[in-house]
PDB file of C-alpha atoms in Angstrom:
ATOM      1  CA  MET A   1      -6.211-126.855  57.906  1.00  0.00           C
ATOM      2  CA  GLY A   2      -7.776-128.626  60.879  1.00  0.00           C
ATOM      3  CA  ILE A   3      -7.149-131.876  62.716  1.00  0.00           C
ATOM      4  CA  ALA A   4      -8.178-133.919  59.658  1.00  0.00           C
ATOM      5  CA  GLY A   5      -5.507-132.153  57.632  1.00  0.00           C
ATOM      6  CA  LEU A   6      -2.910-132.966  60.290  1.00  0.00           C
ATOM      7  CA  VAL A   7      -3.881-136.643  60.132  1.00  0.00           C
ATOM      8  CA  ASP A   8      -3.459-136.662  56.332  1.00  0.00           C
ATOM      9  CA  LEU A   9      -0.051-135.007  56.631  1.00  0.00           C
ATOM     10  CA  LYS A  10       1.019-137.538  59.249  1.00  0.00           C
ATOM     11  CA  LYS A  11      -0.013-140.404  56.953  1.00  0.00           C
ATOM     12  CA  ARG A  12       1.858-138.872  54.030  1.00  0.00           C
ATOM     13  CA  ILE A  13       5.012-138.439  56.105  1.00  0.00           C
ATOM     14  CA  LYS A  14       4.771-142.066  57.259  1.00  0.00           C
ATOM     15  CA  SER A  15       4.342-143.263  53.676  1.00  0.00           C
ATOM     16  CA  ILE A  16       7.394-141.337  52.463  1.00  0.00           C
ATOM     17  CA  GLN A  17       9.424-142.620  55.414  1.00  0.00           C
ATOM     18  CA  ASN A  18       8.580-146.188  54.350  1.00  0.00           C
ATOM     19  CA  THR A  19       9.583-145.382  50.777  1.00  0.00           C
ATOM     20  CA  LYS A  20      12.867-143.959  52.025  1.00  0.00           C
ATOM     21  CA  LYS A  21      13.595-147.170  53.937  1.00  0.00           C
ATOM     22  CA  LEU A  22      12.996-149.132  50.735  1.00  0.00           C
ATOM     23  CA  THR A  23      15.223-146.929  48.557  1.00  0.00           C
ATOM     24  CA  LYS A  24      18.003-147.021  51.160  1.00  0.00           C
ATOM     25  CA  ALA A  25      17.810-150.820  51.248  1.00  0.00           C
ATOM     26  CA  MET A  26      17.930-150.985  47.447  1.00  0.00           C
ATOM     27  CA  ALA A  27      20.923-148.631  47.419  1.00  0.00           C
ATOM     28  CA  LEU A  28      22.763-150.906  49.863  1.00  0.00           C
ATOM     29  CA  VAL A  29      22.015-153.980  47.734  1.00  0.00           C
ATOM     30  CA  ALA A  30      23.205-152.174  44.579  1.00  0.00           C
ATOM     31  CA  THR A  31      26.376-151.054  46.396  1.00  0.00           C
ATOM     32  CA  SER A  32      27.116-154.634  47.409  1.00  0.00           C
ATOM     33  CA  LYS A  33      26.532-155.936  43.877  1.00  0.00           C
ATOM     34  CA  LEU A  34      28.611-153.103  42.421  1.00  0.00           C
ATOM     35  CA  LYS A  35      31.550-154.082  44.597  1.00  0.00           C
ATOM     36  CA  LYS A  36      31.382-157.676  43.336  1.00  0.00           C
ATOM     37  CA  THR A  37      30.938-156.858  39.645  1.00  0.00           C
ATOM     38  CA  ARG A  38      33.618-154.175  39.789  1.00  0.00           C
ATOM     39  CA  GLY A  39      36.093-156.714  41.168  1.00  0.00           C
ATOM     40  CA  SER A  40      35.222-159.098  38.310  1.00  0.00           C
ATOM     41  CA  LEU A  41      35.591-156.276  35.797  1.00  0.00           C
ATOM     42  CA  GLU A  42      39.037-155.254  37.043  1.00  0.00           C
ATOM     43  CA  ARG A  43      40.281-158.822  36.780  1.00  0.00           C
ATOM     44  CA  ASN A  44      38.757-159.338  33.349  1.00  0.00           C
ATOM     45  CA  ASN A  45      40.060-156.003  32.022  1.00  0.00           C
ATOM     46  CA  THR A  46      43.622-157.110  32.805  1.00  0.00           C
ATOM     47  CA  TYR A  47      43.075-160.327  30.847  1.00  0.00           C
ATOM     48  CA  PHE A  48      41.179-158.701  27.970  1.00  0.00           C
ATOM     49  CA  GLU A  49      43.705-155.903  27.492  1.00  0.00           C
ATOM     50  CA  SER A  50      46.472-158.493  27.164  1.00  0.00           C
ATOM     51  CA  TYR A  51      44.331-160.475  24.719  1.00  0.00           C
ATOM     52  CA  ASN A  52      43.730-157.303  22.708  1.00  0.00           C
ATOM     53  CA  GLU A  53      47.454-156.586  22.482  1.00  0.00           C
ATOM     54  CA  VAL A  54      48.116-160.037  21.046  1.00  0.00           C
ATOM     55  CA  MET A  55      45.181-159.816  18.622  1.00  0.00           C
ATOM     56  CA  SER A  56      46.255-156.372  17.411  1.00  0.00           C
ATOM     57  CA  GLU A  57      49.395-158.092  16.134  1.00  0.00           C
ATOM     58  CA  ILE A  58      47.632-161.134  14.688  1.00  0.00           C
ATOM     59  CA  ILE A  59      44.606-159.584  12.970  1.00  0.00           C
ATOM     60  CA  PRO A  60      46.588-157.602  10.328  1.00  0.00           C
ATOM     61  CA  THR A  61      48.313-160.828   9.232  1.00  0.00           C
ATOM     62  CA  ILE A  62      45.019-162.551   8.370  1.00  0.00           C
ATOM     63  CA  ASN A  63      44.190-162.971   4.682  1.00  0.00           C
ATOM     64  CA  LYS A  64      41.904-160.136   3.571  1.00  0.00           C
ATOM     65  CA  GLU A  65      39.591-162.711   1.986  1.00  0.00           C
ATOM     66  CA  SER A  66      39.108-164.450   5.349  1.00  0.00           C
ATOM     67  CA  LYS A  67      35.514-164.740   6.591  1.00  0.00           C
ATOM     68  CA  TYR A  68      36.639-162.956   9.762  1.00  0.00           C
ATOM     69  CA  ILE A  69      37.876-159.886   7.893  1.00  0.00           C
ATOM     70  CA  LYS A  70      35.686-159.604   4.818  1.00  0.00           C
ATOM     71  CA  ARG A  71      32.324-157.913   5.175  1.00  0.00           C
ATOM     72  CA  ASN A  72      29.467-160.122   3.986  1.00  0.00           C
ATOM     73  CA  LYS A  73      28.166-158.947   0.618  1.00  0.00           C
ATOM     74  CA  GLY A  74      25.104-161.162   0.714  1.00  0.00           C
ATOM     75  CA  SER A  75      23.395-158.881   3.226  1.00  0.00           C
ATOM     76  CA  LYS A  76      23.530-155.179   3.963  1.00  0.00           C
ATOM     77  CA  ASP A  77      21.877-155.661   7.337  1.00  0.00           C
ATOM     78  CA  LYS A  78      23.831-155.238  10.536  1.00  0.00           C
ATOM     79  CA  LEU A  79      23.100-157.110  13.733  1.00  0.00           C
ATOM     80  CA  ILE A  80      23.077-154.887  16.815  1.00  0.00           C
ATOM     81  CA  ILE A  81      23.252-156.720  20.154  1.00  0.00           C
ATOM     82  CA  VAL A  82      22.240-154.381  22.984  1.00  0.00           C
ATOM     83  CA  ILE A  83      22.974-155.239  26.609  1.00  0.00           C
ATOM     84  CA  THR A  84      20.386-153.655  28.923  1.00  0.00           C
ATOM     85  CA  SER A  85      18.963-154.476  32.362  1.00  0.00           C
ATOM     86  CA  ASP A  86      16.375-156.997  33.539  1.00  0.00           C
ATOM     87  CA  LEU A  87      15.218-154.677  36.321  1.00  0.00           C
ATOM     88  CA  GLY A  88      14.352-151.000  36.543  1.00  0.00           C
ATOM     89  CA  MET A  89      15.219-148.363  39.149  1.00  0.00           C
ATOM     90  CA  CYS A  90      18.494-147.552  37.374  1.00  0.00           C
ATOM     91  CA  GLY A  91      17.832-144.035  36.136  1.00  0.00           C
ATOM     92  CA  SER A  92      18.800-143.226  32.546  1.00  0.00           C
ATOM     93  CA  TYR A  93      20.784-146.449  32.068  1.00  0.00           C
ATOM     94  CA  ASN A  94      18.456-148.046  29.489  1.00  0.00           C
ATOM     95  CA  PHE A  95      17.369-144.753  27.898  1.00  0.00           C
ATOM     96  CA  SER A  96      20.972-143.887  27.012  1.00  0.00           C
ATOM     97  CA  LEU A  97      21.272-147.243  25.213  1.00  0.00           C
ATOM     98  CA  VAL A  98      18.109-146.490  23.211  1.00  0.00           C
ATOM     99  CA  ASN A  99      19.681-143.188  22.150  1.00  0.00           C
ATOM    100  CA  LYS A 100      22.890-144.976  21.158  1.00  0.00           C
ATOM    101  CA  VAL A 101      21.032-147.446  18.946  1.00  0.00           C
ATOM    102  CA  GLU A 102      19.018-144.629  17.363  1.00  0.00           C
ATOM    103  CA  GLU A 103      22.331-142.956  16.574  1.00  0.00           C
ATOM    104  CA  LEU A 104      23.710-146.145  14.999  1.00  0.00           C
ATOM    105  CA  THR A 105      20.634-146.850  12.883  1.00  0.00           C
ATOM    106  CA  SER A 106      20.303-143.186  11.845  1.00  0.00           C
ATOM    107  CA  GLY A 107      16.577-143.661  11.616  1.00  0.00           C
ATOM    108  CA  ASN A 108      16.930-146.477   9.053  1.00  0.00           C
ATOM    109  CA  MET A 109      15.514-149.426  10.970  1.00  0.00           C
ATOM    110  CA  ASP A 110      15.072-151.607   7.885  1.00  0.00           C
ATOM    111  CA  SER A 111      18.811-152.283   7.537  1.00  0.00           C
ATOM    112  CA  SER A 112      19.280-153.245  11.196  1.00  0.00           C
ATOM    113  CA  LYS A 113      18.477-156.428  13.064  1.00  0.00           C
ATOM    114  CA  ILE A 114      18.329-155.723  16.784  1.00  0.00           C
ATOM    115  CA  VAL A 115      18.678-158.123  19.694  1.00  0.00           C
ATOM    116  CA  VAL A 116      18.145-156.803  23.225  1.00  0.00           C
ATOM    117  CA  ILE A 117      19.501-158.632  26.265  1.00  0.00           C
ATOM    118  CA  GLY A 118      17.498-157.695  29.389  1.00  0.00           C
ATOM    119  CA  GLU A 119      13.731-157.726  29.967  1.00  0.00           C
ATOM    120  CA  LYS A 120      13.457-154.082  31.056  1.00  0.00           C
ATOM    121  CA  GLY A 121      15.416-152.998  28.002  1.00  0.00           C
ATOM    122  CA  LYS A 122      13.229-155.096  25.709  1.00  0.00           C
ATOM    123  CA  SER A 123      10.026-153.417  26.885  1.00  0.00           C
ATOM    124  CA  LEU A 124      11.645-149.985  26.497  1.00  0.00           C
ATOM    125  CA  PHE A 125      12.902-150.666  22.970  1.00  0.00           C
ATOM    126  CA  LYS A 126       9.469-151.974  21.961  1.00  0.00           C
ATOM    127  CA  ARG A 127       7.914-148.802  23.347  1.00  0.00           C
ATOM    128  CA  TYR A 128      10.195-146.838  21.010  1.00  0.00           C
ATOM    129  CA  LYS A 129       8.928-148.961  18.069  1.00  0.00           C
ATOM    130  CA  PHE A 130      12.126-150.967  17.459  1.00  0.00           C
ATOM    131  CA  ASN A 131      11.589-154.308  15.738  1.00  0.00           C
ATOM    132  CA  LEU A 132      13.451-156.857  17.840  1.00  0.00           C
ATOM    133  CA  LEU A 133      14.601-160.343  16.940  1.00  0.00           C
ATOM    134  CA  ASP A 134      13.344-163.094  19.214  1.00  0.00           C
ATOM    135  CA  PHE A 135      16.323-164.108  21.350  1.00  0.00           C
ATOM    136  CA  ASP A 136      16.182-165.408  24.905  1.00  0.00           C
ATOM    137  CA  GLY A 137      19.668-164.690  26.228  1.00  0.00           C
ATOM    138  CA  LYS A 138      19.961-164.327  30.009  1.00  0.00           C
ATOM    139  CA  VAL A 139      22.651-162.524  32.009  1.00  0.00           C
ATOM    140  CA  SER A 140      23.028-162.842  35.789  1.00  0.00           C
ATOM    141  CA  ASP A 141      24.313-160.147  38.157  1.00  0.00           C
ATOM    142  CA  ILE A 142      27.793-161.642  37.830  1.00  0.00           C
ATOM    143  CA  PRO A 143      27.993-162.638  34.138  1.00  0.00           C
ATOM    144  CA  SER A 144      29.489-166.001  33.258  1.00  0.00           C
ATOM    145  CA  ILE A 145      31.512-167.229  30.293  1.00  0.00           C
ATOM    146  CA  ASP A 146      28.662-169.583  29.370  1.00  0.00           C
ATOM    147  CA  GLU A 147      26.175-166.689  29.224  1.00  0.00           C
ATOM    148  CA  ALA A 148      28.572-164.765  26.994  1.00  0.00           C
ATOM    149  CA  LYS A 149      29.033-167.831  24.789  1.00  0.00           C
ATOM    150  CA  VAL A 150      25.295-168.095  24.063  1.00  0.00           C
ATOM    151  CA  ILE A 151      25.205-164.464  22.908  1.00  0.00           C
ATOM    152  CA  PHE A 152      28.452-164.756  20.937  1.00  0.00           C
ATOM    153  CA  GLU A 153      27.356-167.928  19.126  1.00  0.00           C
ATOM    154  CA  TYR A 154      24.077-166.313  18.089  1.00  0.00           C
ATOM    155  CA  GLY A 155      25.840-163.337  16.505  1.00  0.00           C
ATOM    156  CA  TYR A 156      28.660-165.440  15.057  1.00  0.00           C
ATOM    157  CA  ASP A 157      26.203-167.882  13.463  1.00  0.00           C
ATOM    158  CA  MET A 158      24.251-165.079  11.752  1.00  0.00           C
ATOM    159  CA  PHE A 159      27.475-163.550  10.437  1.00  0.00           C
ATOM    160  CA  GLU A 160      28.900-166.858   9.222  1.00  0.00           C
ATOM    161  CA  LYS A 161      25.674-167.705   7.369  1.00  0.00           C
ATOM    162  CA  GLY A 162      25.756-164.341   5.606  1.00  0.00           C
ATOM    163  CA  LEU A 163      22.521-163.128   7.206  1.00  0.00           C
ATOM    164  CA  VAL A 164      24.187-159.917   8.388  1.00  0.00           C
ATOM    165  CA  SER A 165      27.146-157.875   7.146  1.00  0.00           C
ATOM    166  CA  GLU A 166      28.451-157.053  10.614  1.00  0.00           C
ATOM    167  CA  VAL A 167      27.790-157.694  14.297  1.00  0.00           C
ATOM    168  CA  ILE A 168      27.893-154.748  16.702  1.00  0.00           C
ATOM    169  CA  LEU A 169      27.829-154.840  20.496  1.00  0.00           C
ATOM    170  CA  VAL A 170      26.157-151.915  22.270  1.00  0.00           C
ATOM    171  CA  TYR A 171      26.663-151.671  26.012  1.00  0.00           C
ATOM    172  CA  THR A 172      27.587-149.254  28.799  1.00  0.00           C
ATOM    173  CA  TRP A 173      31.324-148.974  29.339  1.00  0.00           C
ATOM    174  CA  PHE A 174      32.364-148.492  32.974  1.00  0.00           C
ATOM    175  CA  LYS A 175      35.557-146.710  33.974  1.00  0.00           C
ATOM    176  CA  ASN A 176      34.536-145.542  37.446  1.00  0.00           C
ATOM    177  CA  PRO A 177      31.310-144.395  39.169  1.00  0.00           C
ATOM    178  CA  LEU A 178      31.694-140.945  37.602  1.00  0.00           C
ATOM    179  CA  VAL A 179      32.672-142.071  34.103  1.00  0.00           C
ATOM    180  CA  LYS A 180      30.362-144.520  32.344  1.00  0.00           C
ATOM    181  CA  GLN A 181      28.835-144.196  28.914  1.00  0.00           C
ATOM    182  CA  PRO A 182      27.119-146.202  26.150  1.00  0.00           C
ATOM    183  CA  VAL A 183      29.546-147.433  23.492  1.00  0.00           C
ATOM    184  CA  ASP A 184      29.411-149.567  20.362  1.00  0.00           C
ATOM    185  CA  LYS A 185      32.032-152.106  19.349  1.00  0.00           C
ATOM    186  CA  VAL A 186      32.173-154.103  16.121  1.00  0.00           C
ATOM    187  CA  MET A 187      32.606-157.793  16.945  1.00  0.00           C
ATOM    188  CA  LEU A 188      32.654-159.020  13.332  1.00  0.00           C
ATOM    189  CA  PRO A 189      34.207-158.477  10.870  1.00  0.00           C
ATOM    190  CA  LEU A 190      37.449-157.932  12.773  1.00  0.00           C
ATOM    191  CA  GLN A 191      38.748-154.391  12.557  1.00  0.00           C
ATOM    192  CA  ILE A 192      42.247-153.661  11.194  1.00  0.00           C
ATOM    193  CA  LYS A 193      44.080-150.484  12.112  1.00  0.00           C
ATOM    194  CA  ASP A 194      46.005-149.190   9.102  1.00  0.00           C
ATOM    195  CA  GLU A 195      48.934-147.898  11.141  1.00  0.00           C
ATOM    196  CA  VAL A 196      49.507-151.378  12.621  1.00  0.00           C
ATOM    197  CA  GLU A 197      49.169-153.333   9.384  1.00  0.00           C
ATOM    198  CA  VAL A 198      52.611-152.788   7.797  1.00  0.00           C
ATOM    199  CA  GLN A 199      54.538-153.279  11.013  1.00  0.00           C
ATOM    200  CA  SER A 200      52.634-156.452  11.887  1.00  0.00           C
ATOM    201  CA  LYS A 201      53.260-158.067   8.527  1.00  0.00           C
ATOM    202  CA  GLU A 202      56.973-157.489   8.870  1.00  0.00           C
ATOM    203  CA  GLU A 203      57.422-158.477  12.496  1.00  0.00           C
ATOM    204  CA  PHE A 204      54.741-161.083  13.238  1.00  0.00           C
ATOM    205  CA  ASP A 205      54.683-164.609  11.825  1.00  0.00           C
ATOM    206  CA  ILE A 206      52.706-167.740  12.667  1.00  0.00           C
ATOM    207  CA  GLU A 207      54.136-171.253  12.502  1.00  0.00           C
ATOM    208  CA  GLY A 208      51.939-174.165  11.464  1.00  0.00           C
ATOM    209  CA  ASN A 209      48.533-174.026   9.824  1.00  0.00           C
ATOM    210  CA  ARG A 210      47.396-170.399   9.993  1.00  0.00           C
ATOM    211  CA  ASP A 211      43.770-171.130   9.091  1.00  0.00           C
ATOM    212  CA  GLU A 212      43.383-173.740  11.839  1.00  0.00           C
ATOM    213  CA  LEU A 213      44.861-171.330  14.361  1.00  0.00           C
ATOM    214  CA  MET A 214      42.495-168.575  13.264  1.00  0.00           C
ATOM    215  CA  ASP A 215      39.474-170.885  13.449  1.00  0.00           C
ATOM    216  CA  ALA A 216      40.371-171.642  17.066  1.00  0.00           C
ATOM    217  CA  LEU A 217      41.564-168.198  18.118  1.00  0.00           C
ATOM    218  CA  ILE A 218      39.051-165.770  16.562  1.00  0.00           C
ATOM    219  CA  PRO A 219      35.860-167.286  18.091  1.00  0.00           C
ATOM    220  CA  SER A 220      37.575-167.346  21.480  1.00  0.00           C
ATOM    221  CA  TYR A 221      38.541-163.685  21.075  1.00  0.00           C
ATOM    222  CA  CYS A 222      35.020-162.662  20.041  1.00  0.00           C
ATOM    223  CA  ASN A 223      33.582-164.584  22.982  1.00  0.00           C
ATOM    224  CA  SER A 224      35.929-162.752  25.360  1.00  0.00           C
ATOM    225  CA  MET A 225      34.807-159.479  23.760  1.00  0.00           C
ATOM    226  CA  VAL A 226      31.173-160.283  24.595  1.00  0.00           C
ATOM    227  CA  TYR A 227      32.102-161.359  28.117  1.00  0.00           C
ATOM    228  CA  ASN A 228      33.971-158.106  28.768  1.00  0.00           C
ATOM    229  CA  ALA A 229      30.977-156.146  27.442  1.00  0.00           C
ATOM    230  CA  LEU A 230      28.616-158.029  29.792  1.00  0.00           C
ATOM    231  CA  ILE A 231      30.732-157.317  32.869  1.00  0.00           C
ATOM    232  CA  ASN A 232      31.069-153.634  31.915  1.00  0.00           C
ATOM    233  CA  ALA A 233      27.305-153.417  31.421  1.00  0.00           C
ATOM    234  CA  LYS A 234      26.423-155.069  34.730  1.00  0.00           C
ATOM    235  CA  THR A 235      28.916-152.950  36.663  1.00  0.00           C
ATOM    236  CA  ALA A 236      27.529-149.772  35.103  1.00  0.00           C
ATOM    237  CA  GLU A 237      23.959-150.910  35.788  1.00  0.00           C
ATOM    238  CA  GLN A 238      24.615-151.381  39.513  1.00  0.00           C
ATOM    239  CA  SER A 239      26.396-148.034  39.650  1.00  0.00           C
ATOM    240  CA  TYR A 240      23.411-146.313  38.023  1.00  0.00           C
ATOM    241  CA  ARG A 241      21.004-148.075  40.402  1.00  0.00           C
ATOM    242  CA  MET A 242      23.059-147.134  43.468  1.00  0.00           C
ATOM    243  CA  GLU A 243      23.113-143.469  42.400  1.00  0.00           C
ATOM    244  CA  THR A 244      19.394-143.456  41.582  1.00  0.00           C
ATOM    245  CA  MET A 245      18.388-144.990  44.915  1.00  0.00           C
ATOM    246  CA  ASN A 246      20.713-142.694  46.892  1.00  0.00           C
ATOM    247  CA  SER A 247      19.203-139.720  45.089  1.00  0.00           C
ATOM    248  CA  ALA A 248      15.672-140.994  45.774  1.00  0.00           C
ATOM    249  CA  SER A 249      16.519-141.425  49.478  1.00  0.00           C
ATOM    250  CA  LYS A 250      17.871-137.884  49.656  1.00  0.00           C
ATOM    251  CA  ASN A 251      14.795-136.465  47.904  1.00  0.00           C
ATOM    252  CA  ALA A 252      12.536-138.421  50.261  1.00  0.00           C
ATOM    253  CA  GLY A 253      14.451-137.032  53.251  1.00  0.00           C
ATOM    254  CA  ASP A 254      14.092-133.470  51.928  1.00  0.00           C
ATOM    255  CA  LEU A 255      10.371-133.982  51.358  1.00  0.00           C
ATOM    256  CA  ILE A 256       9.899-135.432  54.845  1.00  0.00           C
ATOM    257  CA  SER A 257      11.662-132.436  56.397  1.00  0.00           C
ATOM    258  CA  SER A 258       9.477-130.051  54.421  1.00  0.00           C
ATOM    259  CA  LEU A 259       6.270-131.845  55.421  1.00  0.00           C
ATOM    260  CA  GLU A 260       7.326-132.042  59.076  1.00  0.00           C
ATOM    261  CA  ILE A 261       7.901-128.265  59.122  1.00  0.00           C
ATOM    262  CA  LYS A 262       4.448-127.766  57.587  1.00  0.00           C
ATOM    263  CA  TYR A 263       2.912-130.214  60.069  1.00  0.00           C
ATOM    264  CA  ASN A 264       4.483-128.446  63.059  1.00  0.00           C
ATOM    265  CA  ARG A 265       3.398-125.008  61.841  1.00  0.00           C
ATOM    266  CA  ILE A 266      -0.185-126.130  61.359  1.00  0.00           C
ATOM    267  CA  ARG A 267      -0.171-127.902  64.727  1.00  0.00           C
ATOM    268  CA  GLN A 268       1.200-124.821  66.488  1.00  0.00           C
ATOM    269  CA  SER A 269      -1.377-122.663  64.755  1.00  0.00           C
ATOM    270  CA  ALA A 270      -4.149-125.013  65.858  1.00  0.00           C
ATOM    271  CA  ILE A 271      -2.867-125.005  69.456  1.00  0.00           C
ATOM    272  CA  THR A 272      -2.617-121.197  69.444  1.00  0.00           C
ATOM    273  CA  GLN A 273      -6.156-120.947  68.126  1.00  0.00           C
ATOM    274  CA  GLU A 274      -7.448-123.315  70.834  1.00  0.00           C
ATOM    275  CA  ILE A 275      -5.678-121.309  73.550  1.00  0.00           C
ATOM    276  CA  SER A 276      -7.174-118.095  72.155  1.00  0.00           C
ATOM    277  CA  GLU A 277     -10.642-119.627  72.164  1.00  0.00           C
ATOM    278  CA  ILE A 278     -10.191-120.826  75.760  1.00  0.00           C
ATOM    279  CA  VAL A 279      -8.933-117.399  76.895  1.00  0.00           C
ATOM    280  CA  GLY A 280     -11.710-115.662  74.991  1.00  0.00           C
ATOM    281  CA  GLY A 281     -14.355-117.923  76.517  1.00  0.00           C
ATOM    282  CA  SER A 282     -12.932-117.381  80.016  1.00  0.00           C
ATOM    283  CA  GLU A 283     -12.962-113.598  79.608  1.00  0.00           C
ATOM    284  CA  ALA A 284     -16.551-113.715  78.334  1.00  0.00           C
ATOM    285  CA  GLN A 285     -17.663-115.647  81.404  1.00  0.00           C
ATOM    286  CA  GLY A 286     -15.789-113.262  83.708  1.00  0.00           C
TER     287      GLY A 286
END
C-alpha cells in the first residue's frame, strides 16, 4: 500500500474519531436523562407500592359482577398497549418488546388489538407485520400524569364499551442498570389473588356507597398503573441507550487503535523502502 493508501487510512481514522465523539456525547446525554428518570421512578415506586397494598385489600371485596372485575363476554379480543421509544440507538430495547408481544399473541394476531406508543417502536412493529390501531399518544423523556391519562382513558374506554375483553400493558420494567426486562401487566379487568380473597372479605370493609367509591378509585388506580409503566419504560430506554453508546464508543476506540497500528506499520515500511532506494541509488552512483 502506497501513499494513496495511507491517505485513505488517515481519512477513515478521522471519520471514526468523529463518530466516537458523537457516540460519547449521546452516552453523556442518555446518562443525564437516566439520572432524572430514575429519580422520578424511585419516587413513584414508593407511591405506587403503597397504592398497590391498599388496592390488594380493596379489590377482593368488589362484587364479582362489577365491570372492573368481570371479563367482557361481548369480545374475545384483548387490547395490548406497548410502550416503546420515539428514537433509536437503544440496542435491543424495542426488539425485546416485539418478542414479548409475539409471546402474548402466540401467533394469533386476529384476537389482539395492538397500540404502540413511540414512533420508533411503531415502525418496527409494522416491519414485523403487526396490525396496529391508530393512536397518537405521546410520551416525553420525563412522563407526566396527563400523558398517562390519555393512554389510560383510551384503554379504559375500549374496555368499558365491550370492544375488548382485557387491557394489557407491555413495557420494560427497570430495577437497576443490570436488571431490566420486558413485562406484561393486565390493567383491566382487575386481578384478584385467591389467597388474599378470604382474608380481605373478613377484615376489610367500606363505609358509604361502595359503587361510588369504586367508580372514583379504580380509574385513578389504573391511571397510576399506566404512569408507573411509562416511567419504568423511559428509565429502561435511557439505560439501554447509555449502554449502547458506551459500547459503540469503546468499539470505535478499538477500531481506531487497530487502524493506527496498521497506518504506522505501512508508513514505516514505506519509509524503509525509500531509505533502501536512496542507499541503493547512492551505491550505484559510487
